[in-house]
Amino acid sequence: AQSVAQPEDQVNVAEGNPLTVKCTYSVSGNPYLFWYVQYPNRGLQFLLKYITGDNLVKGSYGFEAEFNKSQTSFHLKKPSALVSDSALYFCAVRDVDTGGFKTIFGAGTRPFVKA
Amino acid sequence: DTGVSQDPRHKITKRGQNVTFRCDPISEHNRLYWYRQTLGQGPEFLTYFQNEAQLEKSRLLSDRFSAERPKGSFSTLEIQRTEQGDSAMYLCASSLTSGLGQDTQYFGPGTRLTVL
């Protein structure tokens, strides 16, 4: 069965410092991996995805994520955090080998970026 | 492209009543998904349509839940005999077929249901 773990409910970071949001996954086959961000009272916004190819994926708003197959991880990173990055971030996975339609989301991580 | 829209944005109902939510996907998106999100959790998959065909349903979707997409465009999600445990945010997403499982889902703002 597919699963996603975001081990931290919250991370604290000072504005201008690097931001990392952790994600590990479990699938029986090959994964497609996604990151979404959710602002208050709004739907999820797509940030980036890993399908195949280069393990480092660049996305919206200066975010990037690195796929690590041996560690089954897909951590989200931003070199220099902004106060406006304080939102709820969700990692998600689809199992390619089971048809790839059902997406499993993690519980979310909320960075608090302090000015 | 106006994005995915959902109506209503908020619904308060009494236990035992029926409610219906509507989702209008991005035009020309052939896939449509429904999710449920409770406080402190990520979205949980409920069901999925490709055009008008409902191809997958989660075990979370009890007999009281039914979803339709009659003409392959908008979709409705109905909950009959609502229970307090149904209180959640109901999210709709749509996508355009782009290789097996590669398509990006775009989400609407959600309908927040409160069952009293």
PDB file of C-alpha atoms in Angstrom:
ATOM      1  CA  ALA A   1       0.000   0.000   0.000  1.00  0.00           C
ATOM      2  CA  GLN A   2       1.055   3.560  -0.614  1.00  0.00           C
ATOM      3  CA  SER A   3       1.928   5.842   2.282  1.00  0.00           C
ATOM      4  CA  VAL A   4       3.546   9.194   2.908  1.00  0.00           C
ATOM      5  CA  ALA A   5       5.173  10.438   6.096  1.00  0.00           C
ATOM      6  CA  GLN A   6       5.905  14.036   6.948  1.00  0.00           C
ATOM      7  CA  PRO A   7       7.695  13.604  10.271  1.00  0.00           C
ATOM      8  CA  GLU A   8       7.431  17.223  11.382  1.00  0.00           C
ATOM      9  CA  ASP A   9       4.135  18.981  12.040  1.00  0.00           C
ATOM     10  CA  GLN A  10       5.965  22.275  12.236  1.00  0.00           C
ATOM     11  CA  VAL A  11       9.399  23.674  11.482  1.00  0.00           C
ATOM     12  CA  ASN A  12      10.772  26.989  12.641  1.00  0.00           C
ATOM     13  CA  VAL A  13      13.142  28.992  10.487  1.00  0.00           C
ATOM     14  CA  ALA A  14      14.366  32.566  10.372  1.00  0.00           C
ATOM     15  CA  GLU A  15      13.691  34.607   7.277  1.00  0.00           C
ATOM     16  CA  GLY A  16      16.598  34.335   4.881  1.00  0.00           C
ATOM     17  CA  ASN A  17      17.698  30.944   6.182  1.00  0.00           C
ATOM     18  CA  PRO A  18      17.316  27.699   4.251  1.00  0.00           C
ATOM     19  CA  LEU A  19      13.973  25.920   4.608  1.00  0.00           C
ATOM     20  CA  THR A  20      13.621  22.139   4.425  1.00  0.00           C
ATOM     21  CA  VAL A  21      10.365  20.211   4.707  1.00  0.00           C
ATOM     22  CA  LYS A  22      10.867  16.469   4.980  1.00  0.00           C
ATOM     23  CA  CYS A  23       8.912  13.727   3.226  1.00  0.00           C
ATOM     24  CA  THR A  24       9.387   9.974   2.995  1.00  0.00           C
ATOM     25  CA  TYR A  25       7.185   7.613   1.055  1.00  0.00           C
ATOM     26  CA  SER A  26       6.375   3.961   0.610  1.00  0.00           C
ATOM     27  CA  VAL A  27       5.047   2.371  -2.572  1.00  0.00           C
ATOM     28  CA  SER A  28       5.244  -1.114  -3.963  1.00  0.00           C
ATOM     29  CA  GLY A  29       6.277   0.096  -7.400  1.00  0.00           C
ATOM     30  CA  ASN A  30       7.770   3.278  -8.799  1.00  0.00           C
ATOM     31  CA  PRO A  31       6.575   6.572  -7.361  1.00  0.00           C
ATOM     32  CA  TYR A  32       5.321   9.788  -8.798  1.00  0.00           C
ATOM     33  CA  LEU A  33       5.867  12.456  -6.138  1.00  0.00           C
ATOM     34  CA  PHE A  34       4.239  15.853  -5.649  1.00  0.00           C
ATOM     35  CA  TRP A  35       4.395  18.860  -3.355  1.00  0.00           C
ATOM     36  CA  TYR A  36       1.452  21.162  -2.753  1.00  0.00           C
ATOM     37  CA  VAL A  37       1.031  24.251  -0.568  1.00  0.00           C
ATOM     38  CA  GLN A  38      -2.186  25.332   1.144  1.00  0.00           C
ATOM     39  CA  TYR A  39      -2.875  28.859   2.322  1.00  0.00           C
ATOM     40  CA  PRO A  40      -5.703  29.583   4.801  1.00  0.00           C
ATOM     41  CA  ASN A  41      -9.185  29.170   3.327  1.00  0.00           C
ATOM     42  CA  ARG A  42      -7.767  28.238  -0.044  1.00  0.00           C
ATOM     43  CA  GLY A  43      -7.328  25.042  -1.986  1.00  0.00           C
ATOM     44  CA  LEU A  44      -4.056  23.281  -2.537  1.00  0.00           C
ATOM     45  CA  GLN A  45      -1.647  24.860  -4.991  1.00  0.00           C
ATOM     46  CA  PHE A  46       0.738  22.719  -6.998  1.00  0.00           C
ATOM     47  CA  LEU A  47       4.441  23.416  -6.394  1.00  0.00           C
ATOM     48  CA  LEU A  48       6.354  20.696  -8.219  1.00  0.00           C
ATOM     49  CA  LYS A  49       6.456  17.034  -9.150  1.00  0.00           C
ATOM     50  CA  TYR A  50       8.913  14.229  -9.807  1.00  0.00           C
ATOM     51  CA  ILE A  51       8.032  11.826 -12.579  1.00  0.00           C
ATOM     52  CA  THR A  52      11.341  10.630 -13.965  1.00  0.00           C
ATOM     53  CA  GLY A  53      14.762  11.933 -14.939  1.00  0.00           C
ATOM     54  CA  ASP A  54      16.787  14.435 -12.939  1.00  0.00           C
ATOM     55  CA  ASN A  55      16.464  13.805  -9.215  1.00  0.00           C
ATOM     56  CA  LEU A  56      16.441  17.550  -8.481  1.00  0.00           C
ATOM     57  CA  VAL A  57      13.156  19.139  -9.431  1.00  0.00           C
ATOM     58  CA  LYS A  58      12.590  22.878  -9.505  1.00  0.00           C
ATOM     59  CA  GLY A  59       9.159  24.344  -8.918  1.00  0.00           C
ATOM     60  CA  SER A  60       7.189  27.464  -8.174  1.00  0.00           C
ATOM     61  CA  TYR A  61       8.136  30.285  -5.772  1.00  0.00           C
ATOM     62  CA  GLY A  62      11.812  29.251  -5.611  1.00  0.00           C
ATOM     63  CA  PHE A  63      11.137  25.796  -4.192  1.00  0.00           C
ATOM     64  CA  GLU A  64      12.928  22.641  -5.241  1.00  0.00           C
ATOM     65  CA  ALA A  65      12.847  19.014  -4.140  1.00  0.00           C
ATOM     66  CA  GLU A  66      15.279  16.149  -4.377  1.00  0.00           C
ATOM     67  CA  PHE A  67      14.170  12.597  -5.101  1.00  0.00           C
ATOM     68  CA  ASN A  68      16.297  10.021  -3.280  1.00  0.00           C
ATOM     69  CA  LYS A  69      15.299   6.508  -4.206  1.00  0.00           C
ATOM     70  CA  SER A  70      17.584   4.722  -1.755  1.00  0.00           C
ATOM     71  CA  GLN A  71      16.216   6.736   1.160  1.00  0.00           C
ATOM     72  CA  THR A  72      12.674   6.858  -0.282  1.00  0.00           C
ATOM     73  CA  SER A  73      12.608  10.575   0.362  1.00  0.00           C
ATOM     74  CA  PHE A  74      11.446  13.685  -1.475  1.00  0.00           C
ATOM     75  CA  HIS A  75      12.381  16.625   0.729  1.00  0.00           C
ATOM     76  CA  LEU A  76      11.235  20.115  -0.218  1.00  0.00           C
ATOM     77  CA  LYS A  77      13.805  22.899  -0.003  1.00  0.00           C
ATOM     78  CA  LYS A  78      14.092  26.627  -0.424  1.00  0.00           C
ATOM     79  CA  PRO A  79      17.485  28.332  -0.152  1.00  0.00           C
ATOM     80  CA  SER A  80      16.174  31.498   1.484  1.00  0.00           C
ATOM     81  CA  ALA A  81      12.846  31.441   3.319  1.00  0.00           C
ATOM     82  CA  LEU A  82      10.368  34.316   3.285  1.00  0.00           C
ATOM     83  CA  VAL A  83       7.749  35.157   5.901  1.00  0.00           C
ATOM     84  CA  SER A  84       5.163  34.604   3.179  1.00  0.00           C
ATOM     85  CA  ASP A  85       6.274  30.948   2.948  1.00  0.00           C
ATOM     86  CA  SER A  86       4.445  30.298   6.229  1.00  0.00           C
ATOM     87  CA  ALA A  87       1.688  27.963   5.007  1.00  0.00           C
ATOM     88  CA  LEU A  88       0.831  24.264   5.063  1.00  0.00           C
ATOM     89  CA  TYR A  89       2.861  21.998   2.788  1.00  0.00           C
ATOM     90  CA  PHE A  90       1.727  18.562   1.660  1.00  0.00           C
ATOM     91  CA  CYS A  91       3.780  15.811   0.092  1.00  0.00           C
ATOM     92  CA  ALA A  92       1.886  13.301  -2.062  1.00  0.00           C
ATOM     93  CA  VAL A  93       2.658  10.066  -3.869  1.00  0.00           C
ATOM     94  CA  ARG A  94       1.129   7.932  -6.596  1.00  0.00           C
ATOM     95  CA  ASP A  95       2.171   4.357  -7.270  1.00  0.00           C
ATOM     96  CA  VAL A  96       2.865   4.149 -11.000  1.00  0.00           C
ATOM     97  CA  ASP A  97       2.616   0.392 -11.078  1.00  0.00           C
ATOM     98  CA  THR A  98      -0.920   0.296  -9.657  1.00  0.00           C
ATOM     99  CA  GLY A  99      -2.380   2.639 -12.231  1.00  0.00           C
ATOM    100  CA  GLY A 100      -1.288   5.962 -10.832  1.00  0.00           C
ATOM    101  CA  PHE A 101      -4.699   7.499 -10.266  1.00  0.00           C
ATOM    102  CA  LYS A 102      -4.967   7.387  -6.496  1.00  0.00           C
ATOM    103  CA  THR A 103      -2.918  10.053  -4.751  1.00  0.00           C
ATOM    104  CA  ILE A 104      -1.943   9.660  -1.100  1.00  0.00           C
ATOM    105  CA  PHE A 105      -1.144  12.810   0.853  1.00  0.00           C
ATOM    106  CA  GLY A 106       0.937  13.289   3.978  1.00  0.00           C
ATOM    107  CA  ALA A 107      -0.489  15.020   7.039  1.00  0.00           C
ATOM    108  CA  GLY A 108       1.235  18.290   6.235  1.00  0.00           C
ATOM    109  CA  THR A 109       4.050  20.399   7.667  1.00  0.00           C
ATOM    110  CA  ARG A 110       3.747  24.030   8.637  1.00  0.00           C
ATOM    111  CA  PRO A 111       6.900  26.154   8.528  1.00  0.00           C
ATOM    112  CA  PHE A 112       6.880  29.215  10.719  1.00  0.00           C
ATOM    113  CA  VAL A 113       9.171  31.747   9.110  1.00  0.00           C
ATOM    114  CA  LYS A 114      10.115  34.480  11.529  1.00  0.00           C
ATOM    115  CA  ALA A 115      11.260  37.897  10.375  1.00  0.00           C
TER     116      ALA A 115
ATOM    117  CA  ASP B   1      -8.865  29.421 -17.528  1.00  0.00           C
ATOM    118  CA  THR B   2     -10.761  30.256 -14.355  1.00  0.00           C
ATOM    119  CA  GLY B   3      -9.535  27.334 -12.271  1.00  0.00           C
ATOM    120  CA  VAL B   4     -11.552  24.741 -10.402  1.00  0.00           C
ATOM    121  CA  SER B   5     -14.617  26.164  -8.676  1.00  0.00           C
ATOM    122  CA  GLN B   6     -16.733  24.656  -5.931  1.00  0.00           C
ATOM    123  CA  ASP B   7     -20.130  25.593  -4.614  1.00  0.00           C
ATOM    124  CA  PRO B   8     -21.063  26.285  -1.922  1.00  0.00           C
ATOM    125  CA  ARG B   9     -17.935  27.340  -0.064  1.00  0.00           C
ATOM    126  CA  HIS B  10     -19.565  26.694   3.291  1.00  0.00           C
ATOM    127  CA  LYS B  11     -22.487  24.511   4.315  1.00  0.00           C
ATOM    128  CA  ILE B  12     -23.990  24.114   7.763  1.00  0.00           C
ATOM    129  CA  THR B  13     -26.597  21.424   8.152  1.00  0.00           C
ATOM    130  CA  LYS B  14     -28.332  19.423  10.823  1.00  0.00           C
ATOM    131  CA  ARG B  15     -27.625  15.770  11.397  1.00  0.00           C
ATOM    132  CA  GLY B  16     -29.782  13.603   9.190  1.00  0.00           C
ATOM    133  CA  GLN B  17     -30.169  16.100   6.371  1.00  0.00           C
ATOM    134  CA  ASN B  18     -28.933  15.549   2.830  1.00  0.00           C
ATOM    135  CA  VAL B  19     -26.392  17.876   1.232  1.00  0.00           C
ATOM    136  CA  THR B  20     -25.068  18.234  -2.297  1.00  0.00           C
ATOM    137  CA  PHE B  21     -21.868  19.913  -3.417  1.00  0.00           C
ATOM    138  CA  ARG B  22     -20.919  20.954  -6.924  1.00  0.00           C
ATOM    139  CA  CYS B  23     -17.523  21.072  -8.605  1.00  0.00           C
ATOM    140  CA  ASP B  24     -16.747  22.735 -11.926  1.00  0.00           C
ATOM    141  CA  PRO B  25     -13.355  21.589 -13.217  1.00  0.00           C
ATOM    142  CA  ILE B  26     -10.972  23.454 -15.450  1.00  0.00           C
ATOM    143  CA  SER B  27     -12.476  23.328 -18.916  1.00  0.00           C
ATOM    144  CA  GLU B  28     -11.277  20.422 -21.039  1.00  0.00           C
ATOM    145  CA  HIS B  29      -9.898  18.553 -18.025  1.00  0.00           C
ATOM    146  CA  ASN B  30     -11.118  15.012 -18.441  1.00  0.00           C
ATOM    147  CA  ARG B  31     -10.297  13.750 -14.945  1.00  0.00           C
ATOM    148  CA  LEU B  32     -12.014  14.850 -11.778  1.00  0.00           C
ATOM    149  CA  TYR B  33     -11.287  13.838  -8.187  1.00  0.00           C
ATOM    150  CA  TRP B  34     -13.005  14.283  -4.837  1.00  0.00           C
ATOM    151  CA  TYR B  35     -11.091  14.378  -1.556  1.00  0.00           C
ATOM    152  CA  ARG B  36     -12.006  14.929   2.075  1.00  0.00           C
ATOM    153  CA  GLN B  37      -9.766  16.863   4.432  1.00  0.00           C
ATOM    154  CA  THR B  38     -10.172  16.997   8.185  1.00  0.00           C
ATOM    155  CA  LEU B  39      -8.339  19.292  10.559  1.00  0.00           C
ATOM    156  CA  GLY B  40      -4.676  18.420  10.889  1.00  0.00           C
ATOM    157  CA  GLN B  41      -4.743  15.904   8.086  1.00  0.00           C
ATOM    158  CA  GLY B  42      -3.930  15.831   4.422  1.00  0.00           C
ATOM    159  CA  PRO B  43      -6.607  15.263   1.806  1.00  0.00           C
ATOM    160  CA  GLU B  44      -8.012  11.716   1.659  1.00  0.00           C
ATOM    161  CA  PHE B  45      -9.008  10.309  -1.708  1.00  0.00           C
ATOM    162  CA  LEU B  46     -12.721   9.629  -2.117  1.00  0.00           C
ATOM    163  CA  THR B  47     -13.401   8.998  -5.780  1.00  0.00           C
ATOM    164  CA  TYR B  48     -12.219   9.658  -9.322  1.00  0.00           C
ATOM    165  CA  PHE B  49     -13.853  10.180 -12.716  1.00  0.00           C
ATOM    166  CA  GLN B  50     -12.452   9.953 -16.173  1.00  0.00           C
ATOM    167  CA  ASN B  51     -14.925  11.843 -18.322  1.00  0.00           C
ATOM    168  CA  GLU B  52     -18.322  10.640 -17.077  1.00  0.00           C
ATOM    169  CA  ALA B  53     -17.120   7.257 -15.813  1.00  0.00           C
ATOM    170  CA  GLN B  54     -16.503   6.787 -12.098  1.00  0.00           C
ATOM    171  CA  LEU B  55     -13.433   4.563 -12.134  1.00  0.00           C
ATOM    172  CA  GLU B  56     -12.413   4.292  -8.513  1.00  0.00           C
ATOM    173  CA  LYS B  57     -14.043   4.697  -5.121  1.00  0.00           C
ATOM    174  CA  SER B  58     -12.398   4.700  -1.728  1.00  0.00           C
ATOM    175  CA  ARG B  59     -13.664   2.569   1.125  1.00  0.00           C
ATOM    176  CA  LEU B  60     -14.179   5.925   2.843  1.00  0.00           C
ATOM    177  CA  LEU B  61     -17.086   6.504   0.469  1.00  0.00           C
ATOM    178  CA  SER B  62     -19.889   4.811   2.370  1.00  0.00           C
ATOM    179  CA  ASP B  63     -23.306   4.039   0.921  1.00  0.00           C
ATOM    180  CA  ARG B  64     -24.479   7.459   2.091  1.00  0.00           C
ATOM    181  CA  PHE B  65     -22.097   9.135  -0.348  1.00  0.00           C
ATOM    182  CA  SER B  66     -22.702   9.304  -4.070  1.00  0.00           C
ATOM    183  CA  ALA B  67     -20.889  11.198  -6.782  1.00  0.00           C
ATOM    184  CA  GLU B  68     -21.855  11.853 -10.368  1.00  0.00           C
ATOM    185  CA  ARG B  69     -20.389  13.501 -13.410  1.00  0.00           C
ATOM    186  CA  PRO B  70     -23.258  13.131 -15.868  1.00  0.00           C
ATOM    187  CA  LYS B  71     -21.864  14.869 -18.921  1.00  0.00           C
ATOM    188  CA  GLY B  72     -18.192  14.622 -18.183  1.00  0.00           C
ATOM    189  CA  SER B  73     -18.035  18.249 -17.123  1.00  0.00           C
ATOM    190  CA  PHE B  74     -19.202  19.335 -13.651  1.00  0.00           C
ATOM    191  CA  SER B  75     -19.583  16.867 -10.809  1.00  0.00           C
ATOM    192  CA  THR B  76     -21.786  16.607  -7.749  1.00  0.00           C
ATOM    193  CA  LEU B  77     -21.104  14.915  -4.444  1.00  0.00           C
ATOM    194  CA  GLU B  78     -24.153  14.068  -2.343  1.00  0.00           C
ATOM    195  CA  ILE B  79     -24.140  12.993   1.272  1.00  0.00           C
ATOM    196  CA  GLN B  80     -27.368  11.489   2.554  1.00  0.00           C
ATOM    197  CA  ARG B  81     -28.390  11.370   6.221  1.00  0.00           C
ATOM    198  CA  THR B  82     -25.404  13.425   7.299  1.00  0.00           C
ATOM    199  CA  GLU B  83     -23.574  12.555  10.505  1.00  0.00           C
ATOM    200  CA  GLN B  84     -21.361  14.725  12.665  1.00  0.00           C
ATOM    201  CA  GLY B  85     -18.371  12.718  11.490  1.00  0.00           C
ATOM    202  CA  ASP B  86     -18.998  13.988   7.976  1.00  0.00           C
ATOM    203  CA  SER B  87     -17.885  17.468   9.044  1.00  0.00           C
ATOM    204  CA  ALA B  88     -14.819  18.225   6.928  1.00  0.00           C
ATOM    205  CA  MET B  89     -13.531  20.175   3.961  1.00  0.00           C
ATOM    206  CA  TYR B  90     -14.497  18.523   0.681  1.00  0.00           C
ATOM    207  CA  LEU B  91     -12.002  19.238  -2.065  1.00  0.00           C
ATOM    208  CA  CYS B  92     -12.379  18.770  -5.779  1.00  0.00           C
ATOM    209  CA  ALA B  93      -9.486  18.551  -8.219  1.00  0.00           C
ATOM    210  CA  SER B  94      -9.218  18.166 -11.960  1.00  0.00           C
ATOM    211  CA  SER B  95      -6.493  17.166 -14.378  1.00  0.00           C
ATOM    212  CA  LEU B  96      -5.808  16.526 -18.038  1.00  0.00           C
ATOM    213  CA  THR B  97      -4.574  13.118 -19.083  1.00  0.00           C
ATOM    214  CA  SER B  98      -0.798  13.256 -19.441  1.00  0.00           C
ATOM    215  CA  GLY B  99       0.652   9.780 -19.444  1.00  0.00           C
ATOM    216  CA  LEU B 100      -0.180   7.164 -16.868  1.00  0.00           C
ATOM    217  CA  GLY B 101      -0.512   8.936 -13.550  1.00  0.00           C
ATOM    218  CA  GLN B 102       1.703  11.860 -14.533  1.00  0.00           C
ATOM    219  CA  ASP B 103      -0.996  14.486 -14.700  1.00  0.00           C
ATOM    220  CA  THR B 104      -1.016  17.328 -12.226  1.00  0.00           C
ATOM    221  CA  GLN B 105      -4.174  17.770 -10.197  1.00  0.00           C
ATOM    222  CA  TYR B 106      -5.443  21.329  -9.730  1.00  0.00           C
ATOM    223  CA  PHE B 107      -7.585  21.887  -6.681  1.00  0.00           C
ATOM    224  CA  GLY B 108     -10.620  24.025  -6.013  1.00  0.00           C
ATOM    225  CA  PRO B 109     -11.069  26.103  -2.836  1.00  0.00           C
ATOM    226  CA  GLY B 110     -13.158  23.408  -1.158  1.00  0.00           C
ATOM    227  CA  THR B 111     -16.562  23.208   0.497  1.00  0.00           C
ATOM    228  CA  ARG B 112     -16.467  23.260   4.281  1.00  0.00           C
ATOM    229  CA  LEU B 113     -19.275  21.137   5.729  1.00  0.00           C
ATOM    230  CA  THR B 114     -20.369  21.484   9.336  1.00  0.00           C
ATOM    231  CA  VAL B 115     -22.918  18.990  10.622  1.00  0.00           C
ATOM    232  CA  LEU B 116     -24.619  20.074  13.847  1.00  0.00           C
TER     233      LEU B 116
END
